[in-house]
Tab-separated table of C-alpha atoms in Angstrom:
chain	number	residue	atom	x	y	z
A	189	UNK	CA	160.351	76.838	-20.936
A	190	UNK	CA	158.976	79.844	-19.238
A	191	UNK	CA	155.626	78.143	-18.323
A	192	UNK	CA	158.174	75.323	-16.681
A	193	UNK	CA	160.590	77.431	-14.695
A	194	UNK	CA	157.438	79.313	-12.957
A	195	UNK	CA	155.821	76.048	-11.970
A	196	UNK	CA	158.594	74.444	-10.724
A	197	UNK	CA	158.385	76.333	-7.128
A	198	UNK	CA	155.117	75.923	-7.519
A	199	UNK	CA	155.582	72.585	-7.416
A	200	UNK	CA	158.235	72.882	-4.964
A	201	UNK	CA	156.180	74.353	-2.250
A	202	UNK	CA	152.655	72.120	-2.592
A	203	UNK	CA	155.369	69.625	-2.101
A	204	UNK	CA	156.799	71.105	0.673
A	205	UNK	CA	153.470	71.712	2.756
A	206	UNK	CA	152.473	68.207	2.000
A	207	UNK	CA	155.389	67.077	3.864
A	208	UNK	CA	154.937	69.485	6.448
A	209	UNK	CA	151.269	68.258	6.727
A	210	UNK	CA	152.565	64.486	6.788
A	211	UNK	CA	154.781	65.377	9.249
A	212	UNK	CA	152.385	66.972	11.838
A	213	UNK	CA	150.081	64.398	11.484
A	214	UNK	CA	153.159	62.273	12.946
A	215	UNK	CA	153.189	61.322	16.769
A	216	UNK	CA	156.633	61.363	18.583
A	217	UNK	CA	157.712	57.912	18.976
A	218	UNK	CA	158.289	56.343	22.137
A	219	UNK	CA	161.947	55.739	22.898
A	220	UNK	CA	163.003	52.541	20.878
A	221	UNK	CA	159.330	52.135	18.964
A	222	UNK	CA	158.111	52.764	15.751
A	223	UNK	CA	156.738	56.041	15.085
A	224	UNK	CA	153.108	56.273	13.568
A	225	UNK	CA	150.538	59.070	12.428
A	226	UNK	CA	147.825	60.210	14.306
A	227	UNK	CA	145.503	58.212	12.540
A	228	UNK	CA	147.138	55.023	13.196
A	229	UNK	CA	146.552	56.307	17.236
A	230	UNK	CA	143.350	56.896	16.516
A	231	UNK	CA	142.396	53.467	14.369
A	232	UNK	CA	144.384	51.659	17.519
A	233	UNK	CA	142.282	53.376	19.880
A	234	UNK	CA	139.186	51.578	18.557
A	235	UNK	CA	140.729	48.172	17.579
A	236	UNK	CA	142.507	47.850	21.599
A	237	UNK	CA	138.679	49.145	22.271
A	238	UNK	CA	137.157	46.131	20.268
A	239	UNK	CA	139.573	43.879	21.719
A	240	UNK	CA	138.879	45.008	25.426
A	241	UNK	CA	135.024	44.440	24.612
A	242	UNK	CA	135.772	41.138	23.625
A	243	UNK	CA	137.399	39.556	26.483
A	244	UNK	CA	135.281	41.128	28.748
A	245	UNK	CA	132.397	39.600	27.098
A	246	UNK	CA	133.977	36.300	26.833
A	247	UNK	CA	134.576	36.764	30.580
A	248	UNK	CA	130.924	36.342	31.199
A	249	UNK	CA	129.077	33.969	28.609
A	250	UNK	CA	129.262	30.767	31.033
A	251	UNK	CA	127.492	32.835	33.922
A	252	UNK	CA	123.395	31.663	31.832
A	253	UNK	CA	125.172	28.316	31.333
A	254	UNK	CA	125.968	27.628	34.748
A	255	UNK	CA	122.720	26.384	35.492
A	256	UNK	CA	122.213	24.269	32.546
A	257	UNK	CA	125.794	22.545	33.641
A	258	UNK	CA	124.530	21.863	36.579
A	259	UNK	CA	120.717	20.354	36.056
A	260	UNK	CA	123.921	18.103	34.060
A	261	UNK	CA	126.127	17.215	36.502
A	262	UNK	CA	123.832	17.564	39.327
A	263	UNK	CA	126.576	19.777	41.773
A	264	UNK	CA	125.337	22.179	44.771
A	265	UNK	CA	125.375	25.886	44.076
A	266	UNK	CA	128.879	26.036	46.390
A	267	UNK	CA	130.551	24.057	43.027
A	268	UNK	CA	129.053	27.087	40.960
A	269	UNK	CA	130.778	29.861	43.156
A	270	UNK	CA	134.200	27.398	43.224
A	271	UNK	CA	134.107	27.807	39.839
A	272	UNK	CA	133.264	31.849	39.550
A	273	UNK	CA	136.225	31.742	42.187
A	274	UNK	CA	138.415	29.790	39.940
A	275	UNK	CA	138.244	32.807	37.659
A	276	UNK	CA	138.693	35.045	40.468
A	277	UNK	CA	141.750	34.250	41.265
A	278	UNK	CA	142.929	33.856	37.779
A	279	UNK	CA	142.517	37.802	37.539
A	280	UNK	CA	143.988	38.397	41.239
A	281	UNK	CA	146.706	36.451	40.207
A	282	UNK	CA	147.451	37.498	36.856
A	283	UNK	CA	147.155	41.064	38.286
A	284	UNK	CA	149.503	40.410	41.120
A	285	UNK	CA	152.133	39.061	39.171
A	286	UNK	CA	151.787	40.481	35.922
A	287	UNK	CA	149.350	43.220	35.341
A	288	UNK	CA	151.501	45.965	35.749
A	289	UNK	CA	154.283	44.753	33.079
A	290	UNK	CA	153.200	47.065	30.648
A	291	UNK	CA	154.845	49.908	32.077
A	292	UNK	CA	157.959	47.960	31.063
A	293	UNK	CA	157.321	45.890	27.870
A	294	UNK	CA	154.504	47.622	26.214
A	295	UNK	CA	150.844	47.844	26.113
A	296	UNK	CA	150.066	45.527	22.963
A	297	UNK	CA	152.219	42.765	23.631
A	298	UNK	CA	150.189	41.998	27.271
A	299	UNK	CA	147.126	42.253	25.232
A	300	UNK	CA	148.162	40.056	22.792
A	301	UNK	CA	148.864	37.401	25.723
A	302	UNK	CA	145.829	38.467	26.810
A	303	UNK	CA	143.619	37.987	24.025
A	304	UNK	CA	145.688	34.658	23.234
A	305	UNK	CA	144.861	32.963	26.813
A	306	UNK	CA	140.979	34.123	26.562
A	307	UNK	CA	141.131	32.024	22.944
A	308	UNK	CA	143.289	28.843	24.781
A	309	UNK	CA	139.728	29.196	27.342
A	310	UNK	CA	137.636	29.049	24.736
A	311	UNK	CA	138.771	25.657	23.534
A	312	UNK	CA	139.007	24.153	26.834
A	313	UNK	CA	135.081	25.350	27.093
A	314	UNK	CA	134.544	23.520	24.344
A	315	UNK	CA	136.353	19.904	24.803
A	316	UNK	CA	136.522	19.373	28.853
A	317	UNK	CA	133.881	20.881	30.458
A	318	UNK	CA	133.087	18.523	33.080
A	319	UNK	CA	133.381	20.646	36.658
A	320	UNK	CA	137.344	20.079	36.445
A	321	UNK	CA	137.101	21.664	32.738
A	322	UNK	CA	134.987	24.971	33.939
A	323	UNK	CA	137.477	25.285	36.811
A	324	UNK	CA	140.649	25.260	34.656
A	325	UNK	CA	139.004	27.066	31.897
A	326	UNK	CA	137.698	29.970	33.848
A	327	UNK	CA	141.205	30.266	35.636
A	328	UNK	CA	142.236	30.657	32.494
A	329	UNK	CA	139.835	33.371	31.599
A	330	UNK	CA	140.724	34.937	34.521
A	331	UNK	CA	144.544	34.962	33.662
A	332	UNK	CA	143.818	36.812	30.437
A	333	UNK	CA	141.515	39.403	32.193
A	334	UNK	CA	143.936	40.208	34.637
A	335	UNK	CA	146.385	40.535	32.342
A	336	UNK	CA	143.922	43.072	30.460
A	337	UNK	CA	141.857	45.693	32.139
A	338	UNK	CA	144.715	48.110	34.134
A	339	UNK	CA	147.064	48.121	30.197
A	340	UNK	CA	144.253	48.352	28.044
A	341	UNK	CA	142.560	51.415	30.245
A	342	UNK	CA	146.156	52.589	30.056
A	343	UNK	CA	146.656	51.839	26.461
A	344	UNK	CA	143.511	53.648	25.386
A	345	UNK	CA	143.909	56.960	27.174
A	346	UNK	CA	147.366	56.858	25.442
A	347	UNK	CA	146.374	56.173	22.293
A	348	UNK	CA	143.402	58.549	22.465
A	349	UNK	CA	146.278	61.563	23.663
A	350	UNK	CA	148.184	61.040	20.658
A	351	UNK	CA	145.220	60.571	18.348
A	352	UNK	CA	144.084	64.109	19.148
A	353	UNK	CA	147.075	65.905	19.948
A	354	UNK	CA	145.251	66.972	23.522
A	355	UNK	CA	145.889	66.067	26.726
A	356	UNK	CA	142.504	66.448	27.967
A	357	UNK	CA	140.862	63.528	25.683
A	358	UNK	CA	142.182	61.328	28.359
A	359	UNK	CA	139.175	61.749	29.954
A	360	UNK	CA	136.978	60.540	26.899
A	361	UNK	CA	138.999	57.549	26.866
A	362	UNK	CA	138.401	56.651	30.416
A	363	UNK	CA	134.891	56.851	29.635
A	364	UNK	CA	135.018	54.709	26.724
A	365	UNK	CA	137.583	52.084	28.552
A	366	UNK	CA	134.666	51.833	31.772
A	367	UNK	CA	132.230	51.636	29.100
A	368	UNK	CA	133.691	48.709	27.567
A	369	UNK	CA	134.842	47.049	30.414
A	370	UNK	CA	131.500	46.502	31.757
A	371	UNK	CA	129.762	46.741	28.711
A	372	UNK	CA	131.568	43.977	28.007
A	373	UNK	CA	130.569	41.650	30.689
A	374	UNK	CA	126.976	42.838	30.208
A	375	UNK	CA	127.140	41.586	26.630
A	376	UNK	CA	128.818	38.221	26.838
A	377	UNK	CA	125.749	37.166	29.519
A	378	UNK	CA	123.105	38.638	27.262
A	379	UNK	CA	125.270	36.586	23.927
A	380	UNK	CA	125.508	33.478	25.980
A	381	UNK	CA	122.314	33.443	27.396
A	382	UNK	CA	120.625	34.315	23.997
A	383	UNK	CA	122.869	31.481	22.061
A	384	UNK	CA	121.480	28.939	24.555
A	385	UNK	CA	117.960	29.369	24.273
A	386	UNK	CA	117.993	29.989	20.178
A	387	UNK	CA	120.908	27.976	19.211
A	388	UNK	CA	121.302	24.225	19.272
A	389	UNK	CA	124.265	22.960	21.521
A	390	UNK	CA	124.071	25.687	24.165
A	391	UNK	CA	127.462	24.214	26.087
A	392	UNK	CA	129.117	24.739	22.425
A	393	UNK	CA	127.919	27.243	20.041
A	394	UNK	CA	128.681	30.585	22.246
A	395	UNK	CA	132.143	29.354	22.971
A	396	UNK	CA	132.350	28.937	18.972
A	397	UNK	CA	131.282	32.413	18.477
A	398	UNK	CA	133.635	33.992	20.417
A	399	UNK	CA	136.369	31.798	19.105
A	400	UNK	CA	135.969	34.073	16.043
A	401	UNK	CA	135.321	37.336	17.883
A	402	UNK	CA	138.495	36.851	19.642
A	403	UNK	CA	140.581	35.564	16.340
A	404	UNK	CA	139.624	39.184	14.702
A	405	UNK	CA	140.124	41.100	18.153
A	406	UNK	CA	143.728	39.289	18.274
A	407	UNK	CA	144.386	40.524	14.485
A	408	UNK	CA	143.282	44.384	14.659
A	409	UNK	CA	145.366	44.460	17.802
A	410	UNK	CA	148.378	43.627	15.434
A	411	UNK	CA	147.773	47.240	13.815
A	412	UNK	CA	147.764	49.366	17.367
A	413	UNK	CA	150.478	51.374	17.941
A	414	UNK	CA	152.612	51.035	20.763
A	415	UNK	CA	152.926	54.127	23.621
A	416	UNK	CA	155.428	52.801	26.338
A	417	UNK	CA	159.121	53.697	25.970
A	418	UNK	CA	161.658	51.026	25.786
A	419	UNK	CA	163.560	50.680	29.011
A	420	UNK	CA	167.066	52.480	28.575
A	421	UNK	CA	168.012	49.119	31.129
A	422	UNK	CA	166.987	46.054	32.099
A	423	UNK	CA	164.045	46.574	34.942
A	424	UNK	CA	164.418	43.534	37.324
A	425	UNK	CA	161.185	41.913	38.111
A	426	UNK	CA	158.763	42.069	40.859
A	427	UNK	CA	154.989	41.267	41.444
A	428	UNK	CA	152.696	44.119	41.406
A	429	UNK	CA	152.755	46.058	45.140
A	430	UNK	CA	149.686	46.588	47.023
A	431	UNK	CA	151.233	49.904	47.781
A	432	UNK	CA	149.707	53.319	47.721
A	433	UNK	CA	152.357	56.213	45.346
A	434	UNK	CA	153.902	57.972	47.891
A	435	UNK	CA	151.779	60.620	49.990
A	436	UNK	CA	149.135	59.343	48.266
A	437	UNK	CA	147.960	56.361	50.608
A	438	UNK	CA	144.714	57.452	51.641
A	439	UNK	CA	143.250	58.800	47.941
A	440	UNK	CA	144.889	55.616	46.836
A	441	UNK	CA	142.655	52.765	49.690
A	442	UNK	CA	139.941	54.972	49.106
A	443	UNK	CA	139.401	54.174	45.313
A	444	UNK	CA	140.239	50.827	45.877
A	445	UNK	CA	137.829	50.008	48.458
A	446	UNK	CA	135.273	52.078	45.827
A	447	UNK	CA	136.258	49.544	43.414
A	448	UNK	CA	135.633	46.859	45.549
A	449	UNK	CA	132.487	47.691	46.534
A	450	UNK	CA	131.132	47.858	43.124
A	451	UNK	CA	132.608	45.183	41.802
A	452	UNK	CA	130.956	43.171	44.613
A	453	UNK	CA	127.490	43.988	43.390
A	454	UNK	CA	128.888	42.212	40.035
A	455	UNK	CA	130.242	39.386	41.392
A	456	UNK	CA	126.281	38.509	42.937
A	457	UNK	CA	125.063	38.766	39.590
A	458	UNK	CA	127.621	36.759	37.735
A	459	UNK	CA	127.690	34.029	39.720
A	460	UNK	CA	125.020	32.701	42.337
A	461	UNK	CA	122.061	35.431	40.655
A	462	UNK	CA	120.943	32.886	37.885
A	463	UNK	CA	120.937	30.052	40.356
A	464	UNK	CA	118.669	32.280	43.173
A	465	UNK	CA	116.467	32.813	40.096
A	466	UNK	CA	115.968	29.815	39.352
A	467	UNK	CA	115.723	27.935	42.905
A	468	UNK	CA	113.780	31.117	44.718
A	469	UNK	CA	111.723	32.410	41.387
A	470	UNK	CA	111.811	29.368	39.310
A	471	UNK	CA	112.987	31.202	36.322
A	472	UNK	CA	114.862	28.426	34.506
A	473	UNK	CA	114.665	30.285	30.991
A	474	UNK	CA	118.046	30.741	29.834
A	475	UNK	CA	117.475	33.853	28.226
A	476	UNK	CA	116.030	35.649	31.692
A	477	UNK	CA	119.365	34.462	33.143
A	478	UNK	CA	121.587	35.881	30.976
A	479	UNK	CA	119.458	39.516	30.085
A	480	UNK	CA	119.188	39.857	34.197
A	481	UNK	CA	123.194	39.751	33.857
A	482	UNK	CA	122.832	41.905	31.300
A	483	UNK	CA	120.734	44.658	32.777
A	484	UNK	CA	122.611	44.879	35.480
A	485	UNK	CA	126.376	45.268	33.874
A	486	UNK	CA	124.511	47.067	30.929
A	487	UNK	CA	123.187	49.620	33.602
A	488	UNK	CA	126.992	50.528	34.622
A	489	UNK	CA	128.203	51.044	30.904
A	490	UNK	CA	125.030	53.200	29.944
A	491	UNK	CA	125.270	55.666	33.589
A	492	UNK	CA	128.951	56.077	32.614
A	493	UNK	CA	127.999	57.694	29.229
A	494	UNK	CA	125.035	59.393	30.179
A	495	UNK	CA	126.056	61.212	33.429
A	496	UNK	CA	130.103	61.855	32.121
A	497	UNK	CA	129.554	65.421	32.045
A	498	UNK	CA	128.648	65.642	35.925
A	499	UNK	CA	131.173	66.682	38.445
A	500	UNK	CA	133.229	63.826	39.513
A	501	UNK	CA	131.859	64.448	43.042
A	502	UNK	CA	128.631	64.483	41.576
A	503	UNK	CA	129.084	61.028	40.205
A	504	UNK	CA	130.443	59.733	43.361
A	505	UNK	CA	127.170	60.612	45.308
A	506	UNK	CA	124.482	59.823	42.751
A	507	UNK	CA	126.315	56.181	42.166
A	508	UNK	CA	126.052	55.524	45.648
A	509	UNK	CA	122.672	56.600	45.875
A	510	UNK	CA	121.535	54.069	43.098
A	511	UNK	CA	123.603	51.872	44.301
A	512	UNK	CA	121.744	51.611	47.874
A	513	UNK	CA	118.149	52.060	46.621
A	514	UNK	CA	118.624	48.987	43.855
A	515	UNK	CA	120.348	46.740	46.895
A	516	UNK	CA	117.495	47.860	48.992
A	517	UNK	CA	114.651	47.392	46.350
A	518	UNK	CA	116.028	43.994	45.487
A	519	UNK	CA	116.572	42.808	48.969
A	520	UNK	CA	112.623	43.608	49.072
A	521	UNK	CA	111.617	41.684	46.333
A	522	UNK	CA	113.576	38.692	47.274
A	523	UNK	CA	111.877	38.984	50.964
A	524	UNK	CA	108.311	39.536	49.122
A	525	UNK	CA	109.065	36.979	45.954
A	526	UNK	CA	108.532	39.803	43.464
A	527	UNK	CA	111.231	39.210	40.244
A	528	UNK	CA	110.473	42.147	38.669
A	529	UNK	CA	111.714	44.153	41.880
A	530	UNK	CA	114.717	42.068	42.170
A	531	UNK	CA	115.665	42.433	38.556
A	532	UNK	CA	115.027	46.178	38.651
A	533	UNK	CA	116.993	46.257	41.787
A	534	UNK	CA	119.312	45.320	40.157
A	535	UNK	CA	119.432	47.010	37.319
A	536	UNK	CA	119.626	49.966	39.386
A	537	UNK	CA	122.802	48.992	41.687
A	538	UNK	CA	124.298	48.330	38.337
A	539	UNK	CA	124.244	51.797	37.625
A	540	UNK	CA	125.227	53.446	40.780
A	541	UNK	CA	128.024	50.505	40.233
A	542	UNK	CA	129.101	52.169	36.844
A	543	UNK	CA	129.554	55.791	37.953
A	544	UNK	CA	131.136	54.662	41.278
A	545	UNK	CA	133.252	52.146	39.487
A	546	UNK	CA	134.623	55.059	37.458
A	547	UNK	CA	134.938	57.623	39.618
A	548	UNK	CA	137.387	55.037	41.853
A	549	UNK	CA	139.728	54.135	38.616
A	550	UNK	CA	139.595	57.722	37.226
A	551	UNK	CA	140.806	58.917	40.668
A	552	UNK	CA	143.674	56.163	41.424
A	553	UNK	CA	145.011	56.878	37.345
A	554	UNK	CA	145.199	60.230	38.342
A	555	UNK	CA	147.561	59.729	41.395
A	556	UNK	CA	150.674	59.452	39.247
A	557	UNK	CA	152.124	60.143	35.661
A	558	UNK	CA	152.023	57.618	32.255
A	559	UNK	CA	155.291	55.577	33.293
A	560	UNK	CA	153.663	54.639	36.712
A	561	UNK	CA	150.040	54.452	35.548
A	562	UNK	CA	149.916	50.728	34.452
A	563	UNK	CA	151.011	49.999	38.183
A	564	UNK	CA	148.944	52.269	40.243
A	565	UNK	CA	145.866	50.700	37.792
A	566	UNK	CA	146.663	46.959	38.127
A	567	UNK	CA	146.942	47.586	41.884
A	568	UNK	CA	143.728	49.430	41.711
A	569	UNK	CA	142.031	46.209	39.841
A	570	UNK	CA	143.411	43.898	42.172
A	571	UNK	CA	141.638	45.010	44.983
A	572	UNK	CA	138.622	45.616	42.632
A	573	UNK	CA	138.725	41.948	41.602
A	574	UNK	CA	139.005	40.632	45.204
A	575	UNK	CA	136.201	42.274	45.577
A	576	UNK	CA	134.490	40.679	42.490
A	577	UNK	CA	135.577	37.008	43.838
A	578	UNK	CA	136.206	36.757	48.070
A	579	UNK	CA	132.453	38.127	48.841
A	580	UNK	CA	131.096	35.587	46.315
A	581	UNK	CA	133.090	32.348	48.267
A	582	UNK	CA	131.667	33.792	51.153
A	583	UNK	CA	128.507	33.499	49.993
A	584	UNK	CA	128.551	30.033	48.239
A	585	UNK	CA	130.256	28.914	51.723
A	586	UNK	CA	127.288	29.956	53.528
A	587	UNK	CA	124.663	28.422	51.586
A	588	UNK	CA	126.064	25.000	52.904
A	589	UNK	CA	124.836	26.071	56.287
A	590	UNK	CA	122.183	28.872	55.921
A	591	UNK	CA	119.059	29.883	53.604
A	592	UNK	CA	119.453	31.886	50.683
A	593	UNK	CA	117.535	34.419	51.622
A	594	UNK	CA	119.472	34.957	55.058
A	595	UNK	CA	122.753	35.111	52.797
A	596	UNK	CA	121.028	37.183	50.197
A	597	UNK	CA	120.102	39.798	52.812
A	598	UNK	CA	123.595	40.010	55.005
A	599	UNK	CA	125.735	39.794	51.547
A	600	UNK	CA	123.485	43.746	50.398
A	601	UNK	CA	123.982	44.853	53.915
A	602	UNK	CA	127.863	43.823	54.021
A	603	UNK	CA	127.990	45.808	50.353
A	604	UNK	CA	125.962	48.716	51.421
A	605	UNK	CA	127.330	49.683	54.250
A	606	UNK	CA	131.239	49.447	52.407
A	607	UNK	CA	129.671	51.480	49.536
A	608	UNK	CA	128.705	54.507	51.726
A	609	UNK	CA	132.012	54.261	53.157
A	610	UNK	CA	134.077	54.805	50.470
A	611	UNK	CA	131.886	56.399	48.345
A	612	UNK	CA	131.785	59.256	50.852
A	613	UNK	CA	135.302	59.700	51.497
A	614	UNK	CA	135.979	59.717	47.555
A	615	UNK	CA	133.447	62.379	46.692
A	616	UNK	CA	135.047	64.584	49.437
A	617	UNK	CA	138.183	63.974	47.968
A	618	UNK	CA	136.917	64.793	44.233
């Protein structure tokens, strides 16, 4: 009895510090959610991480197929940028009038939508893809990207804050969510482009693939935590405001012009790129297509790791100065017909894209606090996204009338020229 009585406290207090661990190891719940451990946070950060990777690379598996849909269907390159514009303003729009939602009814349940509309894409890929077909089907895609990027680069700094306790991680996260994002494109061009030169049924096997990619991304996003309080009320709705946080209107133009600008170098090679390679360079392999789409988006993912620790201001400059030797270097190979130079070129922009790209998201999340972030970010991606998608009309408007070199060289002056801009008046505000 002795030996019992002195291990009962014993007992009593590894019992006691194992509930005290448990229950450090706890995160606050947000008002009206379910409250989960840090680990939870952290497994959530990396399956709303998978899923963002997904989608994004979904977003850009048709751009090596465009030119094997249209040696099909025998439409001009204009049809190809209608179509890259379709998706266009499937993100504007889903941005406009639903991207910043989250702030109100949670991060997971607009990436679930999300993930759910790029799957709904997928199948129309796969049984109508005449040129109607692509068009609806990359609106599509372009709804569920909208509805993406500004809550799951919200969701993940959140998730990575309560994961490790610190505020500061938030700046890991951003680097992981710009690394994804274009990562993400970078991969789905490389996927699609690889699938079609390998793979039997080029116009159907990558859309299969990612019909299961997406399936698991929609499932692990079932196990994320949510971070977003429940609204004490009922918040009225609006569409998302082009409108800077107050006293903050000329940080807040300045990052989004940033974003445009970068975004515009992406649009070129995700839409009329494959098509000038082919028609100017006679590259028709599939493979080339999609690995120069690659490169490029692959450039802005890897700069974004490698350079993080720099100054932001840092960043800012070097980005634009990659960004304006690749344009340059590649506007010299197209004049001179040398692919390698226009591929490097390109590869180069990409990652003066990647490091500008950042800088200009990093700086418009910082304007305001958590509850307002989702807003501030969507508005931020809108006018990145316009800049992904008006530029690229332009251009497939002007190849009615003009050459393609002409366009070629007046599109990397028009983008050049707006980089410097911005790109200047955000590193002096870093």
């Amino acid at each position: 009895m002795p030996t019992d009585t002195a291990s009962t406290p014993a007992s009593s207090c590894a019992a006691t510090s194992e509930r005290s661990t448990a229950a450090s190891e706890r995160v606050a719940a947000p008002r009206g959610r379910r409250g989960h451990t840090r680990r939870r946070h952290g497994v959530g950060f990396w399956a709303v991480a998978f899923a963002f990777l997904a989608v994004m690379a979904f977003a850009t598996v048709p751009a090596p197929l465009y030119v094997i849909y249209q040696a099909r269907d025998g439409f001009p390159t204009f049809t190809t940028t209608v179509v890259f514009a379709a998706y266009g303003v499937g993100v504007v729009g889903s941005l406009y009038l639903a991207g910043h939602l989250s702030d109100v009814h949670g991060r997971r349940p607009l990436i679930l939508v999300s993930v759910a509309l790029e799957l709904v894409a997928a199948v129309l890929f796969l049984v109508w893809n005449d040129v109607s077909g692509l068009i609806v089907a990359r609106l599509v895609t372009g709804l569920g990207v909208g509805l993406l990027t500004a809550t799951a680069t919200a969701h993940l700094g959140e998730l990575r804050v309560r994961a490790t306790g610190s505020s500061s991680s938030a700046g890991g996260a951003g680097v992981v969510a710009g690394a994804v994002n274009l990562g993400g494109l970078s991969l789905g061009a490389l996927v699609g482009g690889a699938l079609a030169e390998f793979v039997g049924q080029p116009l159907m096997v990558p859309y299969v693939v990612f019909v299961v990619a997406l399936v698991v991304a929609f499932a692990v996003v079932l196990a994320a935590p949510e971070t977003v309080d429940r609204p004490a009320s009922p918040v009225p709705y609006r569409p998302q405001r082009l409108q800077a946080p107050e006293g903050q209107a000329g940080a807040f133009w300045t990052a989004g012009t940033a974003a445009f600008a970068a975004l515009a170098v992406q649009g070129l090679f995700t839409s009329v790129a494959p098509t000038f390679l082919a028609t100017t360079f006679h590259v028709t392999d599939r493979l080339a297509a999609g690995a120069t789409t690659f490169g490029v988006f692959a450039a802005s993912a890897v700069s974004q790791i490698v350079f993080a620790r720099l100054a932001q201001r840092t960043q800012v400059r070097l980005g634009m100065v990659l960004l304006v030797a690749g344009l340059v270097v590649l506007a010299v190979a197209a004049v001179v017909l040398q692919v390698a130079g226009f591929i490097g070129g390109g590869v180069v922009a990409g990652a003066g894209v990647g490091l500008l790209f950042r800088a200009a998201i990093g700086s418009a999340g910082a304007l305001v606090g958590p509850e307002r972030r989702g807003g501030v970010l969507a508005a931020t991606f809108l006018i990145a996204y316009a800049g992904l998608t008006v530029p690229v009309v332009a251009v497939g408007a002007a190849l009615l009338v003009l050459p393609t070199l002409p366009v070629l060289l007046g599109y990397v002056v028009f983008v050049v020229v707006l980089a410097v801009i911005a790109g200047t008046r955000l590193a002096a505000r870093a």
